[in-house]
């Protein structure tokens, strides 16, 4: 998979913001894309379970815990 991040940043310079977050990789993939779904669940992982019961095809799950 080709990294197109530089191309997107060049084309949409005034609309793109990049974040340098300390994320943990649990999927063992070096590159991925899709609709981002964020779950905020400090001390309550039941919300994560609810999301995982739904169809996640084409989605990237971000857990903010």
mmCIF file with all atom_site columns, C-alpha atoms in Angstrom:
data_model
loop_
_atom_site.group_PDB
_atom_site.id
_atom_site.type_symbol
_atom_site.label_atom_id
_atom_site.label_alt_id
_atom_site.label_comp_id
_atom_site.label_asym_id
_atom_site.label_entity_id
_atom_site.label_seq_id
_atom_site.pdbx_PDB_ins_code
_atom_site.Cartn_x
_atom_site.Cartn_y
_atom_site.Cartn_z
_atom_site.occupancy
_atom_site.B_iso_or_equiv
_atom_site.pdbx_formal_charge
_atom_site.auth_seq_id
_atom_site.auth_comp_id
_atom_site.auth_asym_id
_atom_site.auth_atom_id
_atom_site.pdbx_PDB_model_num
ATOM 1  C CA . UNK A 1 1  ? 0.000   0.000  0.000  1.00 0.00 ? 1  UNK A CA 1
ATOM 2  C CA . UNK A 1 2  ? 1.407   3.355  -1.024 1.00 0.00 ? 2  UNK A CA 1
ATOM 3  C CA . UNK A 1 3  ? 1.613   6.115  1.630  1.00 0.00 ? 3  UNK A CA 1
ATOM 4  C CA . UNK A 1 4  ? -0.437  8.979  0.171  1.00 0.00 ? 4  UNK A CA 1
ATOM 5  C CA . UNK A 1 5  ? -0.270  11.184 3.286  1.00 0.00 ? 5  UNK A CA 1
ATOM 6  C CA . UNK A 1 6  ? 2.205   13.645 1.688  1.00 0.00 ? 6  UNK A CA 1
ATOM 7  C CA . UNK A 1 7  ? -0.023  13.999 -1.394 1.00 0.00 ? 7  UNK A CA 1
ATOM 8  C CA . UNK A 1 8  ? -3.105  14.675 0.731  1.00 0.00 ? 8  UNK A CA 1
ATOM 9  C CA . UNK A 1 9  ? -1.208  17.225 2.829  1.00 0.00 ? 9  UNK A CA 1
ATOM 10 C CA . UNK A 1 10 ? 0.005   19.013 -0.301 1.00 0.00 ? 10 UNK A CA 1
ATOM 11 C CA . UNK A 1 11 ? -3.434  19.094 -1.904 1.00 0.00 ? 11 UNK A CA 1
ATOM 12 C CA . UNK A 1 12 ? -5.356  20.131 1.236  1.00 0.00 ? 12 UNK A CA 1
ATOM 13 C CA . UNK A 1 13 ? -2.656  22.054 3.107  1.00 0.00 ? 13 UNK A CA 1
ATOM 14 C CA . UNK A 1 14 ? -5.103  24.473 4.746  1.00 0.00 ? 14 UNK A CA 1
ATOM 15 C CA . UNK A 1 15 ? -7.549  21.711 5.775  1.00 0.00 ? 15 UNK A CA 1
ATOM 16 C CA . UNK A 1 16 ? -5.331  18.897 7.095  1.00 0.00 ? 16 UNK A CA 1
ATOM 17 C CA . UNK A 1 17 ? -4.040  18.517 10.627 1.00 0.00 ? 17 UNK A CA 1
ATOM 18 C CA . UNK A 1 18 ? -1.693  15.682 11.536 1.00 0.00 ? 18 UNK A CA 1
ATOM 19 C CA . UNK A 1 19 ? -1.551  14.322 15.059 1.00 0.00 ? 19 UNK A CA 1
ATOM 20 C CA . UNK A 1 20 ? 1.397   12.596 16.656 1.00 0.00 ? 20 UNK A CA 1
ATOM 21 C CA . UNK A 1 21 ? -0.333  10.407 19.222 1.00 0.00 ? 21 UNK A CA 1
ATOM 22 C CA . UNK A 1 22 ? 1.131   7.599  21.318 1.00 0.00 ? 22 UNK A CA 1
ATOM 23 C CA . UNK A 1 23 ? -1.117  4.900  19.846 1.00 0.00 ? 23 UNK A CA 1
ATOM 24 C CA . UNK A 1 24 ? -0.772  1.166  20.425 1.00 0.00 ? 24 UNK A CA 1
ATOM 25 C CA . UNK A 1 25 ? -1.106  -1.200 17.483 1.00 0.00 ? 25 UNK A CA 1
ATOM 26 C CA . UNK A 1 26 ? -3.172  -4.287 18.256 1.00 0.00 ? 26 UNK A CA 1
ATOM 27 C CA . UNK A 1 27 ? -3.882  -5.307 14.661 1.00 0.00 ? 27 UNK A CA 1
ATOM 28 C CA . UNK A 1 28 ? -0.294  -5.919 13.466 1.00 0.00 ? 28 UNK A CA 1
ATOM 29 C CA . UNK A 1 29 ? -0.832  -3.807 10.348 1.00 0.00 ? 29 UNK A CA 1
ATOM 30 C CA . UNK A 1 30 ? 1.612   -1.114 9.284  1.00 0.00 ? 30 UNK A CA 1
ATOM 31 C CA . UNK A 1 31 ? -0.895  0.804  7.146  1.00 0.00 ? 31 UNK A CA 1
ATOM 32 C CA . UNK A 1 32 ? -4.673  1.009  7.157  1.00 0.00 ? 32 UNK A CA 1
ATOM 33 C CA . UNK A 1 33 ? -7.538  3.301  6.236  1.00 0.00 ? 33 UNK A CA 1
ATOM 34 C CA . UNK A 1 34 ? -11.256 3.623  6.738  1.00 0.00 ? 34 UNK A CA 1
ATOM 35 C CA . UNK A 1 35 ? -13.980 5.444  8.593  1.00 0.00 ? 35 UNK A CA 1
ATOM 36 C CA . UNK A 1 36 ? -12.774 6.308  12.098 1.00 0.00 ? 36 UNK A CA 1
ATOM 37 C CA . UNK A 1 37 ? -14.998 5.312  15.000 1.00 0.00 ? 37 UNK A CA 1
ATOM 38 C CA . UNK A 1 38 ? -13.936 6.710  18.384 1.00 0.00 ? 38 UNK A CA 1
ATOM 39 C CA . UNK A 1 39 ? -15.156 5.289  21.686 1.00 0.00 ? 39 UNK A CA 1
ATOM 40 C CA . UNK A 1 40 ? -14.501 7.208  24.893 1.00 0.00 ? 40 UNK A CA 1
ATOM 41 C CA . UNK A 1 41 ? -14.663 4.826  27.824 1.00 0.00 ? 41 UNK A CA 1
ATOM 42 C CA . UNK A 1 42 ? -12.676 5.721  30.898 1.00 0.00 ? 42 UNK A CA 1
ATOM 43 C CA . UNK A 1 43 ? -13.033 2.745  33.293 1.00 0.00 ? 43 UNK A CA 1
ATOM 44 C CA . UNK A 1 44 ? -15.998 1.303  31.344 1.00 0.00 ? 44 UNK A CA 1
ATOM 45 C CA . UNK A 1 45 ? -15.254 -1.048 28.464 1.00 0.00 ? 45 UNK A CA 1
ATOM 46 C CA . UNK A 1 46 ? -18.935 -1.908 27.905 1.00 0.00 ? 46 UNK A CA 1
ATOM 47 C CA . UNK A 1 47 ? -19.046 0.823  25.256 1.00 0.00 ? 47 UNK A CA 1
ATOM 48 C CA . UNK A 1 48 ? -16.244 -0.925 23.357 1.00 0.00 ? 48 UNK A CA 1
ATOM 49 C CA . UNK A 1 49 ? -18.198 -4.183 23.485 1.00 0.00 ? 49 UNK A CA 1
ATOM 50 C CA . UNK A 1 50 ? -21.254 -2.415 22.049 1.00 0.00 ? 50 UNK A CA 1
ATOM 51 C CA . UNK A 1 51 ? -19.234 -1.108 19.098 1.00 0.00 ? 51 UNK A CA 1
ATOM 52 C CA . UNK A 1 52 ? -17.570 -4.479 18.490 1.00 0.00 ? 52 UNK A CA 1
ATOM 53 C CA . UNK A 1 53 ? -20.999 -6.120 18.182 1.00 0.00 ? 53 UNK A CA 1
ATOM 54 C CA . UNK A 1 54 ? -21.716 -3.913 15.141 1.00 0.00 ? 54 UNK A CA 1
ATOM 55 C CA . UNK A 1 55 ? -20.402 -4.448 11.621 1.00 0.00 ? 55 UNK A CA 1
ATOM 56 C CA . UNK A 1 56 ? -16.915 -2.957 11.531 1.00 0.00 ? 56 UNK A CA 1
ATOM 57 C CA . UNK A 1 57 ? -16.185 -3.524 7.860  1.00 0.00 ? 57 UNK A CA 1
ATOM 58 C CA . UNK A 1 58 ? -14.129 -0.638 6.477  1.00 0.00 ? 58 UNK A CA 1
ATOM 59 C CA . UNK A 1 59 ? -13.798 1.036  9.879  1.00 0.00 ? 59 UNK A CA 1
ATOM 60 C CA . UNK A 1 60 ? -10.924 1.845  12.223 1.00 0.00 ? 60 UNK A CA 1
ATOM 61 C CA . UNK A 1 61 ? -11.704 1.717  15.940 1.00 0.00 ? 61 UNK A CA 1
ATOM 62 C CA . UNK A 1 62 ? -9.985  4.229  18.213 1.00 0.00 ? 62 UNK A CA 1
ATOM 63 C CA . UNK A 1 63 ? -10.465 3.630  21.942 1.00 0.00 ? 63 UNK A CA 1
ATOM 64 C CA . UNK A 1 64 ? -9.925  6.703  24.118 1.00 0.00 ? 64 UNK A CA 1
ATOM 65 C CA . UNK A 1 65 ? -9.632  5.210  27.575 1.00 0.00 ? 65 UNK A CA 1
#
